[in-house]
Coordinates of C-alpha atoms in Angstrom, one line a residue:
Chain U
Q79 CA 63.8 125.1 136.9
S80 CA 63.0 122.7 134.1
V81 CA 59.6 121.0 133.9
L82 CA 61.2 117.6 133.1
T83 CA 63.8 116.2 135.5
Q84 CA 67.1 114.7 134.3
P85 CA 70.3 114.0 136.2
P86 CA 72.8 116.8 135.6
S87 CA 75.6 114.4 134.6
V88 CA 76.4 110.7 134.0
S89 CA 79.7 109.0 133.2
E90 CA 80.7 105.6 132.0
A91 CA 83.7 103.9 130.4
P92 CA 84.1 103.3 126.7
R93 CA 82.2 100.3 125.2
Q94 CA 79.9 100.2 128.2
R95 CA 76.2 101.1 128.4
V96 CA 74.7 104.2 130.1
T97 CA 71.1 105.3 130.7
I98 CA 69.8 108.8 131.2
S99 CA 66.5 109.2 133.0
C100 CA 63.8 111.8 132.5
S101 CA 60.9 112.3 134.8
G102 CA 57.7 114.3 134.1
S103 CA 54.0 114.3 134.8
S104 CA 50.7 113.3 133.4
S105 CA 50.4 116.5 131.4
N106 CA 53.6 115.8 129.5
I107 CA 55.4 112.4 129.4
G108 CA 52.3 110.6 130.8
N109 CA 50.1 111.7 127.9
N110 CA 52.5 112.5 125.0
A111 CA 55.5 111.2 123.1
V112 CA 59.0 111.8 124.3
N113 CA 61.8 113.2 122.1
W114 CA 65.5 113.2 122.9
Y115 CA 68.0 115.7 121.6
Q116 CA 71.8 115.5 121.5
Q117 CA 73.8 118.8 121.7
F118 CA 77.5 119.3 121.3
P119 CA 79.1 122.5 122.7
G120 CA 78.4 125.5 120.6
K121 CA 76.1 123.5 118.3
A122 CA 72.4 123.3 117.8
P123 CA 70.5 120.4 119.3
K124 CA 69.9 117.4 117.0
L125 CA 66.8 115.1 117.2
L126 CA 68.1 111.8 118.5
I127 CA 64.9 109.8 119.4
Y128 CA 61.2 110.6 118.7
Y129 CA 57.9 109.0 119.6
D130 CA 59.5 107.5 122.7
D131 CA 61.7 105.0 120.9
L132 CA 62.1 105.7 117.2
L133 CA 65.4 106.7 115.6
P134 CA 65.5 109.3 112.8
S135 CA 67.3 108.3 109.7
G136 CA 71.1 108.3 110.2
V137 CA 71.1 107.9 113.9
S138 CA 73.1 105.0 115.2
D139 CA 71.2 102.1 116.7
R140 CA 73.4 102.3 119.7
F141 CA 70.9 104.8 120.9
S142 CA 67.5 103.6 122.2
G143 CA 64.6 105.1 124.1
S144 CA 61.9 103.8 126.3
K145 CA 59.0 105.2 128.3
S146 CA 56.9 104.0 131.2
G147 CA 54.2 106.1 132.8
T148 CA 55.5 109.5 133.5
S149 CA 59.2 108.6 133.0
A150 CA 61.4 108.0 130.0
S151 CA 65.0 106.8 129.5
L152 CA 67.6 107.1 126.9
A153 CA 70.2 104.3 126.6
I154 CA 73.5 104.4 124.8
S155 CA 75.3 101.2 124.3
G156 CA 78.9 100.6 123.1
L157 CA 79.9 104.1 124.4
Q158 CA 82.4 106.0 122.3
S159 CA 84.2 109.2 123.0
E160 CA 82.2 110.9 120.3
D161 CA 79.1 110.4 122.4
E162 CA 80.3 113.0 124.9
A163 CA 77.5 115.6 124.7
D164 CA 74.6 117.1 126.4
Y165 CA 71.3 115.1 126.1
Y166 CA 67.9 116.7 126.6
C167 CA 64.5 115.0 126.9
A168 CA 61.4 116.8 125.8
A169 CA 57.7 116.2 125.5
W170 CA 54.6 118.1 124.6
D171 CA 52.9 119.6 127.6
D172 CA 49.1 119.8 127.5
S173 CA 49.0 122.6 130.1
L174 CA 51.7 124.7 128.5
N175 CA 50.4 123.9 125.0
G176 CA 54.0 123.6 123.9
P177 CA 57.1 121.4 124.3
V178 CA 58.8 121.2 127.7
F179 CA 62.4 120.2 128.2
G180 CA 64.6 118.6 130.8
G181 CA 67.5 120.5 132.2
G182 CA 69.9 118.4 130.2
T183 CA 72.4 115.6 131.1
K184 CA 76.1 115.9 130.4
L185 CA 77.6 112.6 129.3
T186 CA 81.2 112.0 130.0
V187 CA 83.0 109.0 128.5
L188 CA 85.7 108.1 130.9
Chain T
Q292 CA 67.0 119.1 102.5
V293 CA 65.5 121.9 104.5
Q294 CA 67.9 124.2 106.3
L295 CA 67.2 127.1 108.7
Q296 CA 69.3 130.2 109.3
E297 CA 68.7 132.8 112.0
S298 CA 69.7 136.4 111.5
G299 CA 69.3 139.6 113.5
P300 CA 71.1 142.0 115.9
G301 CA 73.4 140.4 118.4
L302 CA 73.0 143.2 120.9
V303 CA 69.7 144.7 122.1
K304 CA 69.3 147.4 124.8
P305 CA 67.1 146.8 127.8
S306 CA 63.4 147.7 127.3
Q307 CA 63.8 147.5 123.5
T308 CA 62.4 144.9 121.2
L309 CA 64.4 141.9 120.1
S310 CA 63.8 141.0 116.4
L311 CA 65.1 137.9 114.7
T312 CA 64.4 136.3 111.3
C313 CA 64.7 132.7 110.3
T314 CA 65.2 132.0 106.6
V315 CA 64.1 128.6 105.3
S316 CA 66.0 127.1 102.4
G317 CA 65.8 123.9 100.5
G318 CA 62.0 123.8 100.7
S319 CA 58.9 126.0 100.9
I320 CA 57.8 127.2 104.3
S321 CA 54.2 126.6 103.1
S322 CA 54.6 123.0 102.2
G323 CA 53.7 120.2 104.5
F324 CA 52.0 120.5 107.8
Y325 CA 54.7 122.1 109.9
Y326 CA 54.8 124.6 112.7
W327 CA 57.8 127.0 112.7
S328 CA 59.2 127.4 116.2
W329 CA 61.6 129.5 118.3
I330 CA 63.6 128.0 121.1
R331 CA 66.1 129.8 123.3
Q332 CA 69.0 128.7 125.6
P333 CA 70.7 130.9 128.1
A334 CA 74.4 130.2 128.4
G335 CA 75.0 127.0 130.4
K336 CA 71.3 126.3 130.8
G337 CA 68.6 124.3 129.2
L338 CA 66.2 124.8 126.3
E339 CA 63.1 126.9 126.6
F340 CA 60.1 127.0 124.2
I341 CA 59.2 130.5 123.1
G342 CA 56.5 129.9 120.6
R343 CA 55.5 128.4 117.2
M344 CA 53.3 129.3 114.3
Y345 CA 51.6 127.4 111.5
T346 CA 51.6 128.9 108.0
R347 CA 47.8 128.8 108.1
G348 CA 47.7 131.1 111.0
S349 CA 47.4 129.2 114.3
N350 CA 50.1 129.6 116.9
N351 CA 51.2 128.6 120.4
Y352 CA 53.2 130.8 122.8
N353 CA 54.9 130.0 126.1
P354 CA 52.5 131.5 128.7
S355 CA 55.5 133.0 130.6
L356 CA 56.4 135.0 127.5
K357 CA 53.1 135.4 125.7
S358 CA 52.5 139.0 126.5
R359 CA 55.8 140.0 124.9
V360 CA 56.1 137.6 122.0
T361 CA 55.0 137.9 118.4
I362 CA 55.8 135.2 115.8
S363 CA 54.9 135.9 112.1
I364 CA 55.5 134.1 108.8
D365 CA 56.3 135.7 105.4
T366 CA 55.6 133.0 102.8
S367 CA 56.8 135.3 100.0
K368 CA 60.2 135.5 101.5
N369 CA 60.2 131.9 102.9
Q370 CA 60.9 133.4 106.4
F371 CA 59.5 133.5 109.8
S372 CA 60.2 136.0 112.5
L373 CA 60.3 136.5 116.3
K374 CA 59.7 139.8 118.1
L375 CA 60.2 139.9 121.9
S376 CA 59.4 143.2 123.5
S377 CA 60.6 144.9 126.7
V378 CA 63.7 142.8 126.9
T379 CA 65.8 142.5 130.0
A380 CA 69.1 140.8 130.8
A381 CA 67.2 137.6 131.5
D382 CA 66.4 137.4 127.7
T383 CA 70.1 137.0 126.9
A384 CA 70.4 133.7 125.2
V385 CA 71.2 131.7 122.1
Y386 CA 68.0 131.8 120.0
Y387 CA 67.2 128.9 117.7
C388 CA 64.6 128.6 115.0
A389 CA 63.4 125.1 114.4
R390 CA 60.8 123.1 112.4
D391 CA 58.1 121.3 114.4
V392 CA 56.9 118.2 112.7
S393 CA 54.4 117.2 115.3
L394 CA 53.7 118.3 118.9
G395 CA 57.2 119.5 119.6
R396 CA 59.2 117.1 117.6
L397 CA 61.8 119.5 116.3
D398 CA 63.6 117.8 113.4
V399 CA 65.4 120.7 111.8
W400 CA 67.2 123.4 113.6
G401 CA 69.1 126.6 112.7
Q402 CA 72.6 127.0 114.0
G403 CA 71.5 129.5 116.6
T404 CA 72.2 133.2 117.1
T405 CA 73.4 134.8 120.3
V406 CA 71.5 137.8 121.5
T407 CA 72.8 139.8 124.4
V408 CA 70.6 142.4 126.2
S409 CA 72.9 145.1 127.6
S410 CA 73.1 148.9 127.5

């Protein structure tokens, strides 16, 4: 049972836009920055978005993040087959005194 | 650029202690203001924070694992380590080491190492 709630899967056609939601509480998303990670099968997660909406160097600007209250979203525009991966949201939790993660969302590009 | 590499036994017997090491290359583990973290992921499941340590001594552990976890840093070897005692099958997972830039922002990850708890 993950602390942050994400849909298990989303799917969309190539060149379209998809959003992945992430719901938390006042002790995590509501009070701290949200980070997003991308993970391919058998690989380590990769930081995709940090501080809610900032992109690390080298990450495509097709990815964007947003946050409102205790929820956050990851949007991917111009979907490509190479975007098929698992996506995890994460945020520092003041009660746990550590990062908490969503259960992950599997993106399928139809 | 900094790279991380986990190492340690891939098979641990129940009730024994799991021991893993993460070697930092491309930079000093003592430079900057980073926490050095351990994260695990059971097969087909999500990510779980185990704990993290700062080179100047402070640490955070997941309360659900705190009684069994020890994280330490060896600056002379540019390594940090994880010990998880009294393991059970529930501790079977891929274990990742990672660098925490700020409040859980994990910007560098090791490739992960699979640990199976089985007799």
